Amino acid sequence: MTEKPVALIVLAAGQGSRMQSDLPKVLHRLGGVPLVGHALAAGRSLAPETVVVVAGHGAALVQKAVAKLDPEAQIALQEEQLGTAHAVRQALPLLEGFEGRVLVLYGDTPFIAEETLGMLATHPSDVIVLGFEAADPGRYGRLVTGPDGLERIVEYKDADEATRAIRLVNSGVLAADAATLREILPQIGNRNAAGEYYLTDLAGLARAAGLRVDVVTCDEAETLGINTRAELAAAEAAFQARARAQALEDGVTLSDPATVWFALDTCIGRDAVIGQNVVFGPGVTVESGAEILPFCHLEGCHVSAGATVGPFARLRPGAELGGDVHVGNFVEIKNSVLDEGVKVGHLTYLGDAHIGEATNIGAGTITCNYDGVGKHRTEIGAHAFIGSDTMLVAPVRVGARAMTGSGSVITEDVPDDALALGRAKQVTKPGLATRLMQALRQKKGS
Ligand code: UD1
Ligand code: CA
């Protein structure tokens, strides 16, 4: 079978009024990523030539989120939500000149499997609809099949009793050639119980035009759509359960799987050890054999082999830990590269910094990277020793093998091999502490 080029249309214009939210439904997060990101990620596996997201409610917000998730995706605006066929029509102008297979997905249906999409993309029928046998067919569109495939789809509102008894229902996902959509969509009207332009009418009209129309089925769990906060919470639980099972299967040790939270793109190497109550936000990679101790929060960061992190550490976007780096408790790292063997044991903030190999950062060190207006960089060379409670006022550079005295406020660059002290000189008054206490007690007593 020759594989045709693929385009994706992701429908995401609906308000999702049952979410009771000002945020468009598809921007609610699942596995740390907006719902629409899940559909886009699954669709990406087909290496589509074009991706179009149809936005309506909160379109500006949806557009902004989509630009981050998939910079190549385009947005088609559907100002009024007149139905799923109308939504797909809004996307067609952006597919001008495209002659291949178009897959239509929903932005609020995050669990669709890549294999299922592959099956739709390569199916030989002219129109191929993804259906499933519903435990409770509820208000889904019913798939009316005959001896040679799918005859038509009947929406619940328009179905008679006999049709409502059908348990094979429409997931909403379908695929057809661009040419077929261009020909048939304009024929779809809105004379039905909902007064909407139903994409589901494509099946019957394509068949009437002599085209081959078929169903493939998938597991009901893949087609789960999110309509309420309760469904979102249940979907999150299902997502996490799957992610945990996958991590275990991939050879990751999870000390207490139920307390570890993953994002859609979390990537953890074999033999990594993840302690209790660890949360992975988007964009984290942890290499083989690294260890994340309990109560850590990681996002947008990379942890190399042999590194240990936590307990109680926070790695923010742009934190890159080299091999065998040690990050201890109550340490926050943002947009900073720590070369191999760096140790940051306790109570430290490193932001916008580069720390050279094997350097030791003492407890309570802070890169003062923000002056209220701009962010500035701190550069520390290899084999340096930063004394406890050093304030590094950026922009500042500390050379290789250099040291800073404990409690220093470092405002000027420190050359290689130098020791910098930036603190008041100690003054010692013999016996003064006792005398002072006596005087104070006397004063209180009198
Ligand atoms: C649709 C199907 C139904 C199927 C069900 C599966 C139609 C007519 N019916 O019904 O057969 O069983 O999905 O969940 O297609 N959307 C837009 N613009 C619109 C209308 C909808 O972008 O004008 C988007 C929504 O945001 C949503 C998706 O399309 O992501 C589905 O719309 P929805 O109104 O939920 O369709 P259903 O009535 O559930
Ligand atoms: Ca729906």
XYZ file of C-alpha atoms and ligand atoms in Angstrom:
486
model
C 0.000 0.000 0.000
C 1.378 3.415 -0.933
C 1.172 5.780 1.956
C -0.343 9.137 1.164
C 0.755 12.357 2.819
C -1.272 13.195 5.904
C -2.830 16.388 7.220
C -4.437 16.790 10.633
C -7.446 18.861 11.575
C -7.961 19.163 15.320
C -11.380 20.478 16.342
C -11.084 22.719 19.358
C -13.612 25.505 18.936
C -16.193 24.381 21.475
C -16.619 26.218 24.741
C -16.842 23.208 26.979
C -19.499 24.922 29.063
C -19.728 21.976 31.449
C -16.185 22.697 32.631
C -17.574 25.849 34.327
C -14.440 27.685 33.315
C -13.195 30.879 31.712
C -10.390 28.840 30.193
C -11.208 27.127 26.869
C -11.724 23.432 27.544
C -8.800 22.248 25.412
C -6.391 24.326 27.501
C -7.128 22.515 30.741
C -4.094 20.441 31.588
C -3.677 16.708 31.623
C -0.269 15.243 32.372
C 1.064 18.791 32.652
C 0.105 19.659 29.076
C -3.042 21.313 27.663
C -5.553 18.724 26.435
C -5.068 19.792 22.836
C -1.367 18.953 23.197
C -2.232 15.281 23.603
C -4.121 15.135 20.306
C -1.328 17.071 18.608
C 1.330 14.733 19.999
C -0.532 11.623 18.865
C -1.101 13.186 15.443
C 2.561 14.152 15.132
C 3.453 10.470 15.042
C 2.028 10.379 11.507
C 4.528 13.046 10.401
C 1.739 15.207 8.960
C 2.489 17.724 6.237
C 0.037 20.189 7.694
C -1.640 20.566 11.061
C -4.651 22.829 11.505
C -6.332 23.504 14.831
C -9.853 24.894 14.572
C -10.328 27.426 17.377
C -13.367 29.448 18.384
C -14.031 29.990 22.066
C -10.957 31.662 23.540
C -9.261 31.449 20.132
C -6.470 33.872 21.070
C -5.531 31.782 24.086
C -5.778 28.553 22.105
C -3.590 30.027 19.383
C -0.936 31.036 21.902
C -0.900 27.606 23.534
C -0.802 25.790 20.185
C 2.111 27.948 19.016
C 4.087 26.663 21.996
C 3.026 23.048 21.630
C 3.557 22.820 17.902
C 5.050 25.909 16.242
C 4.200 24.557 12.795
C 0.500 24.113 13.490
C -1.866 26.623 11.909
C -5.058 28.027 13.381
C -8.383 28.244 11.569
C -10.943 30.464 13.217
C -14.513 29.223 13.597
C -16.293 32.273 14.911
C -19.611 30.543 15.493
C -19.827 26.909 16.465
C -22.302 25.714 13.884
C -21.296 22.064 14.044
C -18.449 19.686 13.382
C -18.784 19.774 9.571
C -18.766 23.564 9.654
C -15.625 23.405 11.828
C -13.797 21.185 9.342
C -14.819 23.483 6.479
C -13.079 26.387 8.229
C -9.837 24.412 8.075
C -10.017 23.492 4.366
C -8.653 26.808 2.989
C -5.450 26.138 4.933
C -5.167 22.769 3.174
C -5.286 24.307 -0.296
C -3.136 22.300 -2.658
C -2.881 19.393 -0.239
C -3.759 16.107 -1.947
C -3.593 13.400 0.656
C -5.310 11.936 3.645
C -6.951 14.226 6.183
C -7.463 13.030 9.756
C -10.002 14.808 11.909
C -9.385 14.639 15.660
C -10.978 16.295 18.676
C -8.911 18.526 20.907
C -10.705 17.238 23.993
C -9.996 13.531 23.342
C -6.495 12.983 24.686
C -6.035 9.211 24.746
C -6.210 8.347 21.084
C -3.359 5.932 20.337
C -0.751 6.525 17.662
C -1.359 3.018 16.239
C -5.059 3.770 15.852
C -4.310 6.950 13.950
C -1.879 5.030 11.788
C -4.620 2.531 10.985
C -6.940 5.355 9.866
C -4.241 7.101 7.851
C -3.420 4.012 5.800
C -6.896 2.459 5.455
C -7.846 1.926 1.810
C -11.478 3.147 2.107
C -12.415 6.629 0.888
C -13.913 7.573 4.226
C -12.916 5.719 7.356
C -14.611 6.332 10.689
C -13.237 5.333 14.069
C -15.916 3.610 16.125
C -16.108 1.596 19.293
C -18.444 -0.783 21.046
C -19.758 1.331 23.897
C -20.444 -0.129 27.312
C -23.119 2.553 27.525
C -23.812 4.044 24.087
C -25.425 7.099 25.729
C -25.679 10.078 23.377
C -22.976 9.039 20.934
C -23.721 8.996 17.219
C -24.764 5.484 16.106
C -22.888 3.692 13.318
C -25.289 1.962 10.961
C -23.364 -0.740 9.121
C -24.364 -2.981 6.219
C -22.835 -5.805 4.200
C -20.223 -3.516 2.667
C -19.189 -1.247 5.450
C -20.606 1.873 7.074
C -23.911 3.066 5.627
C -24.478 6.175 7.689
C -24.042 7.779 11.088
C -27.150 8.820 12.979
C -26.828 11.350 15.787
C -28.541 10.336 19.009
C -30.964 13.253 18.812
C -32.103 12.134 15.370
C -32.167 8.395 16.035
C -35.264 6.227 16.431
C -35.497 3.538 19.107
C -34.105 0.785 16.876
C -31.095 2.916 15.907
C -30.497 3.959 19.497
C -30.199 0.275 20.363
C -26.998 0.055 18.266
C -23.943 -0.152 20.480
C -21.365 0.532 17.789
C -20.862 4.282 18.089
C -18.908 7.150 16.581
C -15.729 8.351 18.293
C -15.732 11.470 16.149
C -12.339 10.698 14.662
C -12.329 10.040 10.938
C -10.133 10.143 7.887
C -10.868 10.971 4.261
C -8.970 12.271 1.282
C -8.784 16.046 1.031
C -10.540 15.841 -2.346
C -13.444 13.928 -0.785
C -13.851 16.535 1.964
C -13.766 19.359 -0.575
C -16.449 17.647 -2.624
C -18.803 16.426 0.096
C -18.610 18.945 2.963
C -20.404 21.698 1.008
C -23.314 19.283 0.539
C -23.863 18.909 4.277
C -26.833 20.915 5.561
C -28.174 21.598 9.010
C -31.702 20.283 8.814
C -31.556 18.022 11.849
C -32.622 17.945 15.469
C -29.688 20.090 16.606
C -29.761 22.529 13.671
C -26.009 21.865 13.254
C -23.791 20.962 10.343
C -22.913 17.390 11.258
C -19.575 16.012 10.098
C -21.185 12.627 10.591
C -23.333 13.223 7.477
C -20.137 12.737 5.489
C -20.564 8.956 5.780
C -23.995 8.720 4.132
C -23.246 11.375 1.488
C -19.927 9.777 0.507
C -21.660 6.451 0.112
C -24.387 8.053 -2.019
C -21.576 9.403 -4.211
C -20.371 5.838 -4.758
C -17.385 6.009 -2.425
C -16.188 3.312 -0.050
C -17.020 4.067 3.566
C -15.911 1.896 6.459
C -15.457 1.650 10.205
C -12.431 0.600 12.203
C -12.811 0.115 15.916
C -10.653 0.843 18.897
C -10.827 0.429 22.617
C -13.421 2.678 24.253
C -10.771 4.075 26.618
C -8.976 5.707 23.676
C -11.990 7.758 22.726
C -12.641 9.165 26.167
C -13.584 12.834 25.806
C -13.368 15.374 28.608
C -16.477 17.420 29.330
C -16.388 18.147 33.068
C -13.826 18.740 35.793
C -14.721 15.370 37.240
C -13.956 13.723 33.900
C -10.700 15.673 33.729
C -9.706 14.425 37.182
C -10.611 10.854 36.235
C -8.641 11.202 32.998
C -5.646 12.500 34.956
C -5.821 9.451 37.211
C -5.972 7.181 34.163
C -3.104 9.038 32.513
C -0.922 8.787 35.623
C -1.706 5.108 36.101
C -0.568 4.436 32.553
C 2.532 6.581 32.836
C 3.573 4.826 36.064
C 3.032 1.396 34.554
C 5.037 2.424 31.504
C 7.928 3.730 33.622
C 8.070 0.487 35.596
C 7.967 -1.504 32.393
C 10.826 0.606 31.010
C 13.025 -0.359 33.967
C 12.594 2.702 36.178
C 12.401 2.108 39.937
C 9.460 3.938 41.534
C 9.603 3.586 45.317
C 5.900 4.384 45.637
C 4.404 4.606 42.146
C 1.096 6.138 43.237
C 2.867 9.263 44.514
C 4.918 10.022 41.411
C 3.348 12.363 38.839
C 4.380 12.346 35.218
C 3.907 14.714 32.301
C 3.065 13.657 28.762
C 6.691 13.942 27.635
C 8.573 12.792 30.757
C 11.504 10.660 29.663
C 13.334 8.544 32.248
C 16.161 6.145 31.559
C 16.431 2.589 32.739
C 17.648 2.000 36.291
C 16.860 5.546 37.339
C 15.385 5.614 40.847
C 12.487 7.907 41.637
C 11.534 8.346 45.285
C 8.163 9.088 46.811
C 6.190 12.242 46.000
C 8.132 13.400 42.976
C 6.342 15.606 40.432
C 7.494 15.863 36.821
C 6.233 18.905 34.939
C 6.637 19.069 31.163
C 9.998 18.728 29.455
C 11.993 16.552 31.846
C 14.599 13.991 30.869
C 16.357 11.874 33.472
C 19.174 9.648 32.286
C 19.816 6.071 33.255
C 20.930 5.528 36.785
C 20.174 9.023 38.076
C 18.370 9.219 41.398
C 15.593 11.612 42.340
C 15.008 11.479 46.080
C 11.572 12.113 47.614
C 9.601 15.384 47.387
C 11.218 16.927 44.331
C 9.584 19.063 41.644
C 11.177 19.011 38.184
C 10.192 20.890 35.050
C 11.945 21.585 31.747
C 15.241 20.149 32.956
C 17.780 17.447 32.253
C 19.414 15.174 34.832
C 22.434 13.190 33.630
C 23.529 9.717 34.613
C 24.859 9.337 38.123
C 23.318 12.571 39.384
C 21.355 12.670 42.630
C 18.661 15.235 43.297
C 16.811 16.005 46.518
C 15.112 15.316 48.779
C 13.077 18.533 48.500
C 14.790 20.024 45.461
C 13.249 22.083 42.692
C 14.613 22.009 39.152
C 13.047 24.654 36.952
C 13.184 25.164 33.171
C 16.701 25.249 31.798
C 18.325 23.377 34.683
C 20.883 21.003 33.188
C 22.733 18.727 35.535
C 25.831 16.981 34.233
C 27.035 13.528 35.228
C 27.390 12.777 38.934
C 26.120 16.197 39.958
C 24.725 16.268 43.482
C 21.829 18.595 44.291
C 20.648 18.375 47.875
C 17.721 19.570 49.947
C 16.027 22.958 49.507
C 17.970 23.814 46.391
C 16.300 25.611 43.489
C 17.953 25.695 40.069
C 16.713 27.637 37.050
C 18.259 28.148 33.619
C 21.657 26.957 34.779
C 24.155 24.418 33.551
C 26.027 22.417 36.178
C 28.997 20.595 34.710
C 30.044 17.144 35.781
C 30.565 16.522 39.470
C 29.229 19.851 40.769
C 27.913 19.688 44.352
C 25.139 21.961 45.588
C 24.173 20.380 48.854
C 21.821 22.674 50.711
C 19.568 25.729 50.723
C 20.741 27.353 47.517
C 19.340 29.268 44.546
C 21.165 29.071 41.237
C 19.573 31.077 38.407
C 21.049 32.031 35.015
C 24.378 30.468 35.900
C 27.057 28.176 34.578
C 29.000 26.170 37.134
C 32.217 24.490 36.024
C 33.183 20.903 36.648
C 33.611 19.649 40.231
C 32.868 23.011 41.809
C 31.387 22.992 45.298
C 28.616 25.413 46.148
C 28.306 25.983 49.894
C 25.046 25.990 51.813
C 22.924 29.079 51.479
C 24.564 30.377 48.297
C 22.403 32.628 46.143
C 22.930 33.946 42.651
C 21.376 37.422 42.842
C 20.366 37.272 39.195
C 17.569 39.839 39.115
C 17.959 43.538 39.766
C 14.265 44.331 39.476
C 14.481 44.950 35.743
C 16.840 42.546 34.022
C 18.250 39.064 34.590
C 22.035 38.653 34.744
C 24.415 35.746 34.516
C 26.790 34.181 37.005
C 29.755 32.234 35.656
C 31.772 30.024 37.973
C 34.806 28.132 36.740
C 35.813 24.529 37.358
C 37.070 23.268 40.747
C 35.970 26.449 42.502
C 34.795 26.553 46.101
C 31.943 28.902 46.936
C 31.783 29.439 50.703
C 28.518 29.037 52.543
C 26.097 31.951 52.350
C 27.816 33.636 49.407
C 25.697 36.194 47.547
C 26.831 36.303 43.932
C 25.592 39.626 42.583
C 25.247 39.078 38.840
C 26.595 39.758 36.354
C 29.646 38.261 37.962
C 32.342 35.752 37.201
C 34.290 33.556 39.602
C 37.340 31.921 38.065
C 38.530 28.336 38.050
C 39.898 27.032 41.376
C 38.852 30.300 43.024
C 37.267 30.488 46.493
C 34.843 32.857 48.172
C 34.754 33.270 51.933
C 31.593 32.310 53.774
C 29.093 35.113 54.019
C 30.656 37.081 51.173
C 28.719 39.403 48.930
C 30.578 39.071 45.647
C 30.007 42.076 43.399
C 33.232 42.001 41.384
C 34.769 39.284 39.231
C 37.143 36.905 40.980
C 40.154 35.774 38.923
C 41.230 32.149 38.596
C 42.943 30.774 41.712
C 42.014 33.824 43.864
C 40.268 33.933 47.230
C 37.646 36.661 47.517
C 36.291 37.936 50.813
C 33.433 40.373 50.694
C 32.237 40.715 54.267
C 32.818 42.864 57.357
C 35.966 42.042 59.299
C 35.283 40.259 62.582
C 35.648 42.260 65.800
C 36.036 40.349 69.110
C 35.535 41.983 72.558
C 36.695 39.657 75.382
C 34.137 39.309 78.235
C 31.691 41.763 76.697
C 28.885 39.218 76.200
C 28.631 38.422 79.938
C 28.839 42.046 80.943
C 26.187 43.031 78.468
C 23.785 40.315 79.700
C 24.255 41.347 83.298
C 23.515 44.961 82.439
C 20.376 44.005 80.547
C 19.071 41.805 83.379
C 19.702 44.529 85.910
C 17.819 47.012 83.777
C 14.811 44.655 83.513
C 14.818 43.958 87.277
C 14.967 47.624 88.343
C -19.816 14.278 18.139
C -20.354 13.435 16.966
C -20.945 12.135 17.516
C -19.889 11.386 18.298
C -19.320 12.277 19.384
C -18.151 11.613 20.059
C -21.111 15.047 15.291
C -22.280 15.716 14.684
N -21.380 14.190 16.267
O -20.922 14.647 18.911
O -21.390 11.337 16.458
O -20.435 10.205 18.845
O -18.846 13.522 18.854
O -17.718 12.386 21.133
O -20.010 15.270 14.836
N -16.509 21.406 17.673
C -16.030 22.507 17.003
N -16.897 23.317 16.358
C -18.228 23.088 16.331
C -18.714 21.946 17.008
C -17.833 21.125 17.673
O -14.821 22.766 17.007
O -18.950 23.867 15.719
C -15.573 20.535 18.385
C -15.800 20.520 19.885
O -14.998 21.483 20.526
C -15.406 19.109 20.269
C -15.723 18.291 19.023
O -15.790 19.212 17.956
O -14.036 18.968 20.514
C -17.012 17.511 19.158
O -18.084 18.398 19.333
P -19.298 18.061 20.275
O -20.244 19.180 20.228
O -18.786 17.631 21.593
O -19.918 16.816 19.499
P -20.893 15.732 20.095
O -22.247 16.319 20.169
O -20.315 15.163 21.297
Ca -18.602 15.702 22.922
